């Protein structure tokens, strides 16, 4: 991983300006994103991924993926099962570190900082890049403690009233405040599935991240709860960059500004959502969205 | 048409194959029920024999003596030097004035326990004013009298085959008629240590010995076991060393316990020079024995914590240690506690390794500290079962009952803890 990074950018500094990076990126882009069609890169990205390969032992799960995540956008990642979209998502906040056989090469930058640099600590990284999982996974603690846990361990608050404030605003942003304000001490697990997922979203935004990663956030929810969560994602876009992995193409079409199509570990096409769904450039994308496979 | 007819027939009269299948199912179910019934029958049989043998040990026979604390016996200033056994004998002689021959007198003295003399001494030392008075004193009867009262000695067998002579039977009947012989709750059994005299033997020493031993075991094996399980499950890299350690822990769980006793003898006693027969060494040996159980149970309960909880914690930026301490360990605790209590129950019932470190000695004193020589409950049972006196049979069963009671309480506690700390989602 480190060798690949330094090969890509000799004497790579921990922080580099957006300007310098975009110059370099242009020269690289011609080679590395050769097999990605569409518009994977944006002008002022929040996150920049270049030549990312992911291996599980010898097996390569992600091949040479380069893509940007814009500020205040919802980027949807679609593709058939096993295409590596979840694996790629979990590289963005180094959740793959927990899998010992997993190896990531290439560079992933958050605000110009290589998040795989040896001196980068995953704890602040995950505070900046929050994550919402497929299955709602509230802690078996009270609703209040679920939200307060992140701010507590990161020392974001000085006293109880500040913490109360964070809990309240997070729940409000997640659209859950009205439903739970009278029972903040009930266990988080006592909520319904959709409420639990919104609780998990509230938990993620309580530590004010810059990017929120969502791994099929609605696949365990019923259609009504799904609609509520989708609305919430649209609202959250004003403050956060959101990367959503989803199985449902319609969902990608409804909530995202840009869509990335993965196929067998390759990033086939990235483009504005309406373009991907109406006029895809690549044959594989077209086959997938027209339901020929997947 | 034809086709539908056969289908209907199939539904109405099940085919041979189906009938055979149902029969096989029934047979299988019956086998299961038979196995359970058989094992329950054995358990009930065990409990029944132990209870019917042991329940009488909680009662004890007492004889009321009329004791004259005459001044001439206490001429000496030193109260301890007085002839208390003589006082007991004298009391018996006055109560049964008709007994004259030396042989009969000996039989008469045999009615009361040697403890009677100690009791009189205690009374005098507690209150010297009773010297010169006549007191009615209840003293322990001899174990043979006790056995007779509990109908464990048969009056109908020929005199030569019985431990109580005809003439003693007469005296006893006389005492009963006078209301001078009674049986009531046996406090001695719970308040005293071991003794050569069955009527004086108690399990307090063994209970305290077991308590101290288990305290050491718990204090060492729980933290070490939990720490080892957490490290192996959550932090250890998966490589050949970890595999080797895991295999060895599993092997240790299967090592015969007497080997741990030999290890304790070689290391704790011979090499470290710790005192023999003591709860501290016993506790160390039992720690070695229970550690694998606790580690294996701990790892299993850590494994059963859903990975989504770990992901949730890591996802909000908790470090590995925070994830384990704040989320995983609390969820795994009920399973770990259950494993620990089951390990403790196993340690409570263990005899073999303790024989090796000298906890099998005959110890009368009740241990007061971790380094006092002590016996433990199962060893006490083993020692009593070895004694020839008839009265020790019921003591053995009674001690088993006490041990079983402790085990049931501990297992119940394990269930309660699991219920209490179990977090549902």
XYZ file of C-alpha atoms in Angstrom:
719
model
C 0.000 0.000 0.000
C 2.694 2.464 1.026
C 4.875 1.573 -1.928
C 2.089 2.169 -4.361
C 1.332 5.527 -2.775
C 4.889 6.711 -3.033
C 5.173 5.414 -6.562
C 2.176 7.450 -7.462
C 3.371 10.595 -5.760
C 7.087 10.631 -4.980
C 7.898 12.376 -1.682
C 4.222 12.575 -0.957
C 3.374 15.174 1.689
C 0.673 14.535 4.201
C -1.162 17.639 3.097
C -1.192 18.856 -0.446
C -3.214 21.661 -1.904
C -6.228 20.960 -4.049
C -4.592 22.914 -6.797
C -1.456 20.852 -6.994
C -3.424 17.713 -6.763
C -5.762 18.455 -9.607
C -2.823 19.126 -11.902
C -1.294 15.818 -11.051
C -4.610 14.108 -11.273
C -5.111 15.270 -14.830
C -1.863 13.771 -15.953
C -2.651 10.535 -14.145
C -6.228 10.375 -15.130
C -5.511 9.563 -18.718
C -3.799 6.335 -17.711
C -5.536 5.206 -14.583
C -9.155 5.866 -15.383
C -8.854 4.455 -18.819
C -11.497 1.855 -18.278
C -13.849 4.194 -16.415
C -16.071 6.181 -18.734
C -18.100 9.245 -17.864
C -17.134 11.871 -15.303
C -15.394 10.300 -12.315
C -13.612 13.521 -11.353
C -14.907 16.832 -10.084
C -13.291 20.213 -9.595
C -13.203 20.626 -5.829
C -13.558 17.123 -4.419
C -14.034 16.212 -0.795
C -12.460 12.815 -1.281
C -10.106 11.723 -4.014
C -9.460 8.088 -4.825
C -6.749 7.155 -7.306
C -5.717 3.741 -8.582
C -7.285 1.942 -5.659
C -6.764 -1.824 -5.632
C -8.138 -4.003 -2.875
C -7.012 -7.556 -2.270
C -8.350 -10.232 0.044
C -5.230 -12.356 0.354
C -4.439 -13.056 -3.308
C -7.883 -12.364 -4.644
C -8.349 -8.894 -6.077
C -11.705 -7.406 -5.182
C -11.238 -3.868 -6.563
C -9.242 -3.087 -9.695
C -7.682 0.280 -10.255
C -10.594 2.454 -9.214
C -10.285 6.244 -9.437
C -13.161 8.467 -8.438
C -13.878 11.735 -6.632
C -16.510 12.466 -4.048
C -17.824 15.999 -4.382
C -18.842 18.359 -1.602
C -22.524 18.205 -0.748
C -23.405 15.528 -3.195
C -25.017 12.144 -2.903
C -22.908 9.682 -4.822
C -24.682 6.389 -5.432
C -22.752 3.230 -6.107
C -24.657 0.506 -7.893
C -23.781 -2.821 -9.382
C -24.557 -6.507 -9.170
C -23.810 -8.496 -6.005
C -20.146 -9.094 -5.379
C -19.042 -6.266 -7.662
C -17.022 -4.696 -4.836
C -19.058 -1.594 -4.187
C -19.334 -2.298 -0.452
C -15.663 -3.216 -0.274
C -14.767 0.077 -1.914
C -17.073 2.015 0.395
C -15.424 0.473 3.427
C -12.024 1.626 2.173
C -13.154 5.218 2.471
C -13.048 5.166 6.299
C -10.667 2.230 6.618
C -13.274 -0.123 8.014
C -11.444 -2.768 6.020
C -8.619 -2.528 8.545
C -10.574 -4.948 10.711
C -10.256 -7.641 8.052
C -6.732 -8.922 8.483
C -6.496 -10.438 5.002
C -7.518 -7.168 3.333
C -4.855 -5.062 1.602
C -5.485 -1.664 -0.006
C -3.140 0.014 -2.480
C -3.437 3.305 -4.311
C -4.332 6.580 -2.681
C -7.469 7.817 -1.005
C -7.378 11.443 0.080
C -9.742 13.256 2.363
C -9.324 17.036 2.012
C -5.912 16.391 0.543
C -4.717 14.024 3.281
C -3.893 10.441 2.401
C -6.005 8.458 4.812
C -3.789 5.378 4.360
C -0.643 7.284 5.303
C 1.095 5.506 8.207
C 0.829 8.536 10.452
C -2.912 8.857 9.971
C -4.926 7.711 12.970
C -8.179 5.931 12.150
C -10.004 7.353 15.163
C -10.192 10.984 13.928
C -10.599 9.667 10.393
C -13.745 7.795 11.323
C -14.978 10.860 13.145
C -14.696 12.699 9.832
C -16.014 9.904 7.663
C -19.031 8.431 9.425
C -20.739 5.235 8.473
C -24.270 3.820 8.444
C -24.594 0.085 7.960
C -26.946 -2.174 6.098
C -28.634 -3.614 9.154
C -29.587 -1.030 11.800
C -27.107 -1.639 14.594
C -27.896 0.596 17.551
C -25.914 -0.132 20.693
C -27.983 -2.014 23.258
C -28.065 1.172 25.320
C -30.532 4.012 25.677
C -31.413 6.236 22.720
C -29.593 9.088 24.415
C -26.436 7.057 25.001
C -26.472 5.835 21.428
C -26.125 9.397 20.175
C -23.950 10.612 23.024
C -21.384 7.842 22.703
C -19.497 9.372 19.780
C -19.274 12.934 21.195
C -18.231 11.452 24.554
C -15.313 9.390 23.256
C -14.134 12.225 21.029
C -14.456 14.737 23.864
C -16.598 17.078 21.805
C -18.490 18.468 24.769
C -17.547 20.102 28.042
C -20.683 19.454 30.015
C -24.012 17.741 30.078
C -26.023 20.560 28.539
C -23.748 20.689 25.483
C -24.165 16.971 25.122
C -27.944 17.306 25.424
C -27.753 19.927 22.723
C -25.826 17.636 20.359
C -28.213 14.754 21.018
C -31.183 16.970 20.298
C -29.818 18.533 17.097
C -28.612 15.170 15.790
C -31.997 13.595 16.392
C -33.674 16.610 14.804
C -31.467 16.369 11.739
C -32.279 12.684 11.491
C -35.989 13.520 11.783
C -36.356 11.359 14.838
C -36.639 13.968 17.576
C -40.409 14.218 17.621
C -40.812 10.491 17.867
C -38.337 9.837 20.668
C -38.000 13.034 22.697
C -40.172 11.640 25.493
C -38.340 8.350 25.732
C -34.659 9.136 25.365
C -33.879 6.654 28.099
C -35.573 3.746 26.386
C -33.210 1.242 24.781
C -32.353 2.069 21.185
C -33.259 -1.467 20.269
C -36.884 -0.873 21.266
C -37.440 1.329 18.199
C -38.815 0.050 14.913
C -36.415 -0.897 12.123
C -36.755 2.407 10.277
C -36.403 4.400 13.477
C -33.349 2.368 14.406
C -31.751 3.192 11.074
C -32.460 6.886 11.551
C -31.008 6.545 15.058
C -27.855 5.144 13.465
C -27.792 8.094 11.061
C -28.225 10.468 13.995
C -25.400 8.681 15.757
C -23.199 9.176 12.705
C -23.953 12.889 12.359
C -23.574 13.570 16.092
C -19.805 13.715 15.650
C -20.152 16.199 12.739
C -18.480 14.179 10.017
C -17.660 15.575 6.577
C -18.593 12.459 4.685
C -21.229 9.876 5.542
C -20.897 6.427 4.057
C -24.091 4.409 3.789
C -23.946 0.714 2.994
C -27.383 -0.211 1.623
C -29.073 1.777 4.379
C -32.595 0.864 3.322
C -32.272 -2.781 2.378
C -33.556 -3.949 5.770
C -36.434 -1.455 5.847
C -40.008 -1.488 4.615
C -41.050 0.909 1.787
C -42.445 3.599 4.098
C -39.356 3.657 6.310
C -37.267 3.642 3.153
C -39.072 6.725 1.834
C -38.412 8.543 5.114
C -34.720 7.648 5.106
C -34.403 8.685 1.456
C -35.928 12.069 2.248
C -33.506 12.389 5.124
C -30.552 11.636 2.846
C -31.693 14.377 0.487
C -31.815 16.858 3.388
C -28.458 15.823 4.797
C -26.812 16.556 1.466
C -26.832 20.250 2.295
C -24.271 19.636 5.049
C -22.457 16.439 4.236
C -21.037 14.493 1.335
C -22.874 11.212 1.192
C -21.785 8.018 -0.501
C -24.552 5.445 -0.743
C -24.184 1.861 -1.837
C -27.511 0.551 -2.981
C -29.046 -2.464 -4.600
C -32.122 -0.639 -5.761
C -31.502 1.285 -8.976
C -34.639 3.340 -8.488
C -33.313 4.448 -5.147
C -30.075 5.593 -6.751
C -32.097 7.454 -9.313
C -34.228 9.122 -6.641
C -31.585 10.265 -4.200
C -28.264 10.747 -5.953
C -26.679 13.444 -8.064
C -24.011 11.182 -9.462
C -24.028 7.430 -9.905
C -21.096 5.039 -10.178
C -21.530 1.629 -11.722
C -19.274 -1.185 -10.507
C -18.837 -4.462 -12.287
C -16.631 -7.335 -11.065
C -14.323 -5.021 -9.168
C -14.047 -2.510 -11.984
C -15.542 0.956 -11.943
C -17.236 0.942 -15.324
C -18.946 4.270 -15.494
C -19.529 7.368 -13.404
C -21.840 10.143 -14.398
C -24.687 12.417 -13.524
C -27.500 10.217 -12.330
C -30.064 11.204 -14.943
C -27.471 10.577 -17.626
C -26.559 7.117 -16.335
C -30.187 6.076 -16.199
C -31.241 7.585 -19.505
C -28.219 7.524 -21.713
C -25.374 5.387 -20.352
C -22.096 5.422 -22.223
C -20.966 1.892 -21.541
C -22.654 -1.238 -22.791
C -22.370 -3.001 -19.395
C -24.078 -0.108 -17.635
C -26.870 -0.151 -20.098
C -27.314 -3.907 -19.727
C -27.477 -3.560 -15.973
C -29.902 -0.666 -15.736
C -32.180 -2.157 -18.349
C -32.282 -5.325 -16.259
C -30.486 -7.657 -18.611
C -28.558 -9.038 -15.629
C -27.841 -8.246 -12.018
C -59.678 -39.116 -14.354
C -57.616 -42.081 -13.416
C -54.860 -39.821 -12.287
C -56.981 -37.796 -9.850
C -58.402 -40.969 -8.366
C -54.981 -42.280 -7.425
C -53.997 -38.924 -5.948
C -57.054 -38.955 -3.741
C -56.296 -42.458 -2.659
C -52.812 -41.336 -1.706
C -54.203 -38.645 0.529
C -56.741 -40.893 2.222
C -54.550 -43.932 2.790
C -50.903 -42.992 3.326
C -48.502 -45.109 1.353
C -46.361 -47.810 2.924
C -43.324 -45.600 2.684
C -45.053 -42.855 4.633
C -46.262 -45.253 7.303
C -42.726 -46.526 7.693
C -41.431 -42.998 7.991
C -43.904 -42.136 10.732
C -43.015 -45.308 12.572
C -39.325 -44.431 12.416
C -40.089 -40.963 13.745
C -42.077 -42.378 16.652
C -39.336 -44.873 17.423
C -36.771 -42.109 17.496
C -38.887 -39.994 19.813
C -39.452 -42.951 22.139
C -35.712 -43.588 22.320
C -35.150 -39.998 23.358
C -37.816 -40.154 26.042
C -36.436 -43.449 27.304
C -32.931 -41.973 27.563
C -34.190 -38.990 29.529
C -36.309 -41.161 31.804
C -33.375 -43.437 32.518
C -31.028 -40.588 33.387
C -33.677 -38.914 35.540
C -34.287 -42.215 37.308
C -30.587 -42.468 38.142
C -30.509 -38.915 39.401
C -33.544 -39.526 41.587
C -32.051 -42.755 42.844
C -28.836 -40.937 43.738
C -30.673 -38.140 45.492
C -32.976 -40.571 47.249
C -30.175 -42.720 48.659
C -28.166 -39.713 49.732
C -31.140 -38.049 51.354
C -32.418 -41.141 53.106
C -28.937 -41.891 54.436
C -27.950 -38.376 55.279
C -31.044 -36.642 56.560
C -30.651 -38.241 60.015
C -27.223 -36.638 60.417
C -28.931 -33.310 61.000
C -30.340 -34.718 64.239
C -28.294 -35.634 67.249
C -29.054 -37.543 70.448
C -28.533 -35.891 73.826
C -28.610 -37.306 77.342
C -29.498 -35.302 80.424
C -27.158 -35.889 83.322
C -27.628 -34.859 86.872
C -24.205 -33.465 87.682
C -23.092 -32.566 91.153
C -20.212 -30.113 90.881
C -18.970 -31.088 94.328
C -16.369 -28.873 95.937
C -13.901 -31.673 96.551
C -13.285 -32.066 92.805
C -12.259 -28.447 92.484
C -9.892 -28.288 95.403
C -7.136 -27.275 93.049
C -7.085 -23.614 92.000
C -6.588 -24.568 88.347
C -10.074 -25.331 87.038
C -8.682 -26.980 83.925
C -6.899 -29.578 85.999
C -10.083 -30.975 87.528
C -11.145 -34.488 86.613
C -14.102 -33.776 84.353
C -14.340 -37.273 82.822
C -14.487 -38.529 86.391
C -17.308 -36.103 87.081
C -19.273 -37.501 84.143
C -18.661 -41.038 85.322
C -19.686 -40.167 88.837
C -22.913 -38.606 87.570
C -23.721 -41.725 85.583
C -22.988 -43.918 88.567
C -25.345 -41.936 90.781
C -28.063 -42.053 88.132
C -27.719 -45.818 87.780
C -26.861 -46.824 91.302
C -27.701 -50.469 90.638
C -24.693 -50.913 88.312
C -21.947 -52.512 90.309
C -19.635 -54.651 88.207
C -16.584 -53.069 86.619
C -17.557 -54.385 83.183
C -21.044 -52.962 83.364
C -19.729 -49.616 84.572
C -17.545 -49.412 81.519
C -20.576 -50.034 79.345
C -22.472 -47.393 81.272
C -19.755 -44.798 80.707
C -19.934 -45.639 77.029
C -23.395 -44.138 76.770
C -22.166 -40.572 76.674
C -19.694 -38.966 74.345
C -16.217 -37.953 75.494
C -17.427 -34.467 74.645
C -19.523 -34.499 77.835
C -16.401 -33.863 79.909
C -15.472 -30.838 77.732
C -18.946 -29.470 78.097
C -18.773 -29.660 81.892
C -15.359 -28.011 81.821
C -16.716 -25.219 79.636
C -19.615 -24.712 82.012
C -17.341 -24.458 85.033
C -14.917 -22.121 83.328
C -17.727 -19.904 82.120
C -19.336 -19.686 85.510
C -17.285 -20.967 88.462
C -20.197 -20.226 90.782
C -21.858 -23.480 89.807
C -19.231 -25.340 91.827
C -20.963 -26.885 94.782
C -24.359 -27.022 93.084
C -26.264 -29.778 91.328
C -27.135 -29.107 87.695
C -29.133 -30.888 85.056
C -26.899 -30.918 82.003
C -27.652 -32.112 78.460
C -24.600 -33.810 77.047
C -23.985 -35.481 73.700
C -24.735 -39.181 73.597
C -22.236 -41.614 72.192
C -22.548 -42.276 68.461
C -23.748 -45.848 69.093
C -26.623 -44.576 71.204
C -27.318 -42.037 68.499
C -27.399 -44.790 65.876
C -29.802 -46.809 68.012
C -32.142 -43.851 68.428
C -32.073 -43.299 64.651
C -32.986 -47.005 64.214
C -29.715 -47.662 62.418
C -28.878 -50.363 64.979
C -31.363 -53.205 64.934
C -32.498 -54.338 68.411
C -33.579 -57.730 67.100
C -30.172 -58.994 66.028
C -28.324 -61.202 68.537
C -26.442 -59.294 71.192
C -23.065 -60.510 70.009
C -23.607 -58.942 66.589
C -24.650 -55.548 67.832
C -22.653 -52.639 69.186
C -25.163 -51.943 71.928
C -25.452 -54.585 74.652
C -28.762 -55.717 76.135
C -27.964 -54.079 79.418
C -27.251 -50.763 77.651
C -30.591 -51.096 75.869
C -32.237 -51.323 79.257
C -30.527 -48.141 80.463
C -31.385 -46.315 77.317
C -35.027 -47.308 77.558
C -34.993 -46.131 81.143
C -33.492 -42.781 80.125
C -36.111 -42.389 77.404
C -38.848 -43.169 79.873
C -37.474 -40.519 82.242
C -37.318 -38.001 79.411
C -33.579 -37.794 79.887
C -32.797 -38.803 76.336
C -33.839 -36.787 73.355
C -32.833 -36.039 69.776
C -32.783 -32.540 68.347
C -31.120 -30.454 65.648
C -27.439 -31.185 65.231
C -25.696 -27.842 65.528
C -22.331 -29.478 66.036
C -22.363 -30.620 62.429
C -22.315 -27.035 61.222
C -20.138 -25.472 63.883
C -17.185 -27.776 64.363
C -14.330 -29.227 62.397
C -13.423 -32.816 61.750
C -13.150 -35.290 64.608
C -12.439 -38.950 65.260
C -15.714 -39.086 67.197
C -18.640 -39.062 64.768
C -20.894 -37.145 67.152
C -18.305 -34.360 67.300
C -17.442 -34.214 63.622
C -18.655 -31.207 61.658
C -18.150 -29.660 58.261
C -17.499 -26.079 59.239
C -13.779 -26.558 58.726
C -14.347 -28.046 55.286
C -16.814 -25.310 54.302
C -14.371 -22.601 55.349
C -11.533 -24.414 53.607
C -13.582 -24.650 50.436
C -14.535 -20.991 50.764
C -10.944 -19.782 51.097
C -9.781 -22.059 48.296
C -12.517 -20.920 45.937
C -11.893 -17.280 46.832
C -8.285 -17.643 45.695
C -9.406 -19.521 42.605
C -11.974 -16.878 41.682
C -9.668 -13.950 42.387
C -7.019 -15.407 40.093
C -8.868 -17.296 37.394
C -11.579 -14.753 36.563
C -9.344 -11.780 35.696
C -6.669 -13.940 34.068
C -9.256 -15.942 32.137
C -11.182 -12.896 30.926
C -8.014 -11.053 29.944
C -6.716 -14.078 28.053
C -10.032 -14.634 26.288
C -10.317 -10.971 25.285
C -6.759 -10.831 24.005
C -7.006 -14.067 22.050
C -10.391 -13.249 20.592
C -10.107 -9.526 19.906
C -6.477 -8.529 19.648
C -4.245 -11.481 18.858
C -3.073 -11.677 15.254
C -4.163 -14.887 13.626
C -0.950 -16.810 13.049
C 0.637 -20.109 13.971
C 1.441 -18.950 17.501
C -2.167 -18.106 18.212
C -3.232 -21.451 16.788
C -0.692 -23.214 18.980
C -1.921 -21.381 22.070
C -5.519 -22.195 21.227
C -4.791 -25.893 20.753
C -2.911 -25.989 24.033
C -5.706 -24.286 25.951
C -8.164 -26.808 24.581
C -5.786 -29.606 25.545
C -5.354 -28.212 29.044
C -9.115 -28.387 29.540
C -8.891 -32.123 28.962
C -5.870 -32.804 31.182
C -6.752 -35.079 34.138
C -6.968 -32.908 37.209
C -4.558 -34.988 39.257
C -1.797 -33.813 36.908
C -2.483 -30.249 38.009
C -2.087 -31.501 41.570
C 1.342 -32.919 40.734
C 2.277 -29.644 39.073
C 1.152 -27.747 42.174
C 3.174 -30.065 44.382
C 6.285 -29.613 42.245
C 6.050 -25.867 41.710
C 4.018 -24.211 44.437
C 5.135 -26.386 47.337
C 8.564 -27.773 46.456
C 9.872 -24.888 44.375
C 8.129 -21.804 45.791
C 8.009 -23.281 49.256
C 4.382 -22.481 50.007
C 2.921 -24.331 53.001
C 1.262 -27.676 52.387
C -2.443 -28.473 52.878
C -3.367 -24.814 52.648
C -6.151 -23.033 50.728
C -3.602 -20.803 49.001
C -1.933 -23.736 47.271
C -5.288 -25.414 46.676
C -6.585 -22.209 45.125
C -3.549 -21.903 42.866
C -3.902 -25.487 41.672
C -7.628 -25.104 41.048
C -6.931 -21.849 39.194
C -4.769 -23.775 36.766
C -7.557 -26.286 36.401
C -10.402 -23.793 35.842
C -8.519 -21.356 33.603
C -9.069 -23.313 30.369
C -12.795 -23.601 31.118
C -13.109 -19.870 31.695
C -11.031 -18.960 28.658
C -13.001 -21.258 26.370
C -16.360 -20.047 27.701
C -15.161 -16.448 27.515
C -14.058 -16.784 23.912
C -17.323 -18.433 22.956
C -19.327 -15.608 24.483
C -17.106 -12.975 22.840
C -17.628 -14.728 19.528
C -21.383 -14.617 19.979
C -21.418 -10.818 20.238
C -22.759 -9.721 16.847
C -20.049 -8.145 14.672
C -22.459 -5.319 13.833
C -21.893 -3.931 17.341
C -18.149 -3.827 16.780
C -18.697 -2.146 13.409
C -21.061 0.387 14.960
C -18.509 1.329 17.580
C -15.598 1.440 15.135
C -17.794 3.419 12.748
C -18.229 6.273 15.203
C -14.503 6.348 15.763
C -14.049 4.233 18.879
C -10.605 2.709 19.190
C -10.199 -1.045 19.351
C -9.861 -1.005 23.139
C -12.875 1.285 23.540
C -14.922 -0.967 21.295
C -14.049 -3.983 23.396
C -14.400 -2.342 26.802
C -17.526 -0.280 26.122
C -19.510 -2.595 23.910
C -18.225 -6.104 23.375
C -17.225 -7.026 26.913
C -20.494 -5.899 28.556
C -22.411 -7.987 26.041
C -20.148 -10.988 26.573
C -20.176 -10.691 30.374
C -23.195 -12.929 31.080
C -21.620 -15.761 29.134
C -18.285 -15.195 30.828
C -19.867 -15.155 34.282
C -21.716 -18.358 33.510
C -18.491 -19.984 32.393
C -16.737 -18.766 35.505
C -19.398 -20.028 37.869
C -19.450 -23.408 36.150
C -15.667 -23.482 36.443
C -15.986 -22.604 40.125
C -18.558 -25.346 40.652
C -16.154 -27.764 39.015
C -13.383 -26.532 41.312
C -15.644 -26.875 44.357
C -16.200 -30.548 43.591
C -12.592 -31.352 42.769
C -10.681 -33.803 44.975
C -7.855 -35.399 43.060
C -5.467 -32.433 42.645
C -5.954 -31.490 46.300
C -4.875 -34.944 47.460
C -1.515 -34.265 45.822
C -0.897 -31.064 47.746
C -1.738 -32.553 51.122
C -5.249 -31.227 51.619
C -6.289 -34.755 52.501
C -4.885 -34.466 56.037
C -7.027 -34.949 59.129
C -7.497 -31.373 60.308
C -9.519 -30.616 63.401
C -8.996 -26.860 63.579
C -11.226 -24.579 61.573
C -8.996 -22.585 59.190
C -8.944 -18.854 59.833
C -6.694 -17.654 57.006
C -5.533 -18.648 53.569
C -2.349 -20.216 54.917
C -3.921 -22.407 57.629
C -4.069 -26.113 56.920
C -7.563 -26.929 55.739
C -9.718 -29.585 54.193
C -12.331 -28.913 51.520
C -15.824 -30.359 51.206
C -15.164 -33.154 48.690
C -12.009 -34.215 50.520
C -13.960 -34.247 53.787
C -16.487 -36.540 52.147
C -13.684 -38.781 50.973
C -12.167 -38.896 54.466
C -15.453 -39.663 56.196
C -16.376 -42.328 53.690
C -13.142 -44.044 54.706
C -13.983 -44.118 58.425
C -15.210 -47.422 59.860
C -17.722 -46.040 62.389
C -21.329 -46.594 61.405
C -22.217 -43.006 62.290
C -19.838 -41.599 59.671
C -21.994 -43.060 56.903
C -24.738 -40.563 57.565
C -22.200 -37.779 58.034
C -20.803 -38.610 54.599
C -24.222 -38.395 53.018
C -24.995 -35.195 54.884
C -21.743 -33.629 53.674
C -22.645 -34.669 50.133
C -25.994 -32.941 50.610
C -24.245 -29.766 51.708
C -21.889 -29.958 48.722
C -24.793 -30.553 46.340
C -26.656 -27.635 47.869
C -23.683 -25.367 47.193
C -23.419 -26.655 43.626
C -27.132 -26.111 42.986
C -26.914 -22.616 44.422
C -23.932 -21.809 42.210
C -25.558 -23.163 39.079
C -28.760 -21.304 39.931
C -26.688 -18.168 40.330
C -25.214 -18.739 36.882
C -28.688 -18.970 35.376
C -29.829 -15.874 37.279
C -26.835 -13.822 36.205
C -27.320 -14.834 32.609
C -30.980 -13.851 32.768
C -30.224 -10.591 34.518
C -27.423 -9.317 32.300
C -28.738 -10.672 29.055
C -29.445 -7.743 26.753
C -32.118 -8.435 24.216
C -32.353 -6.910 20.799
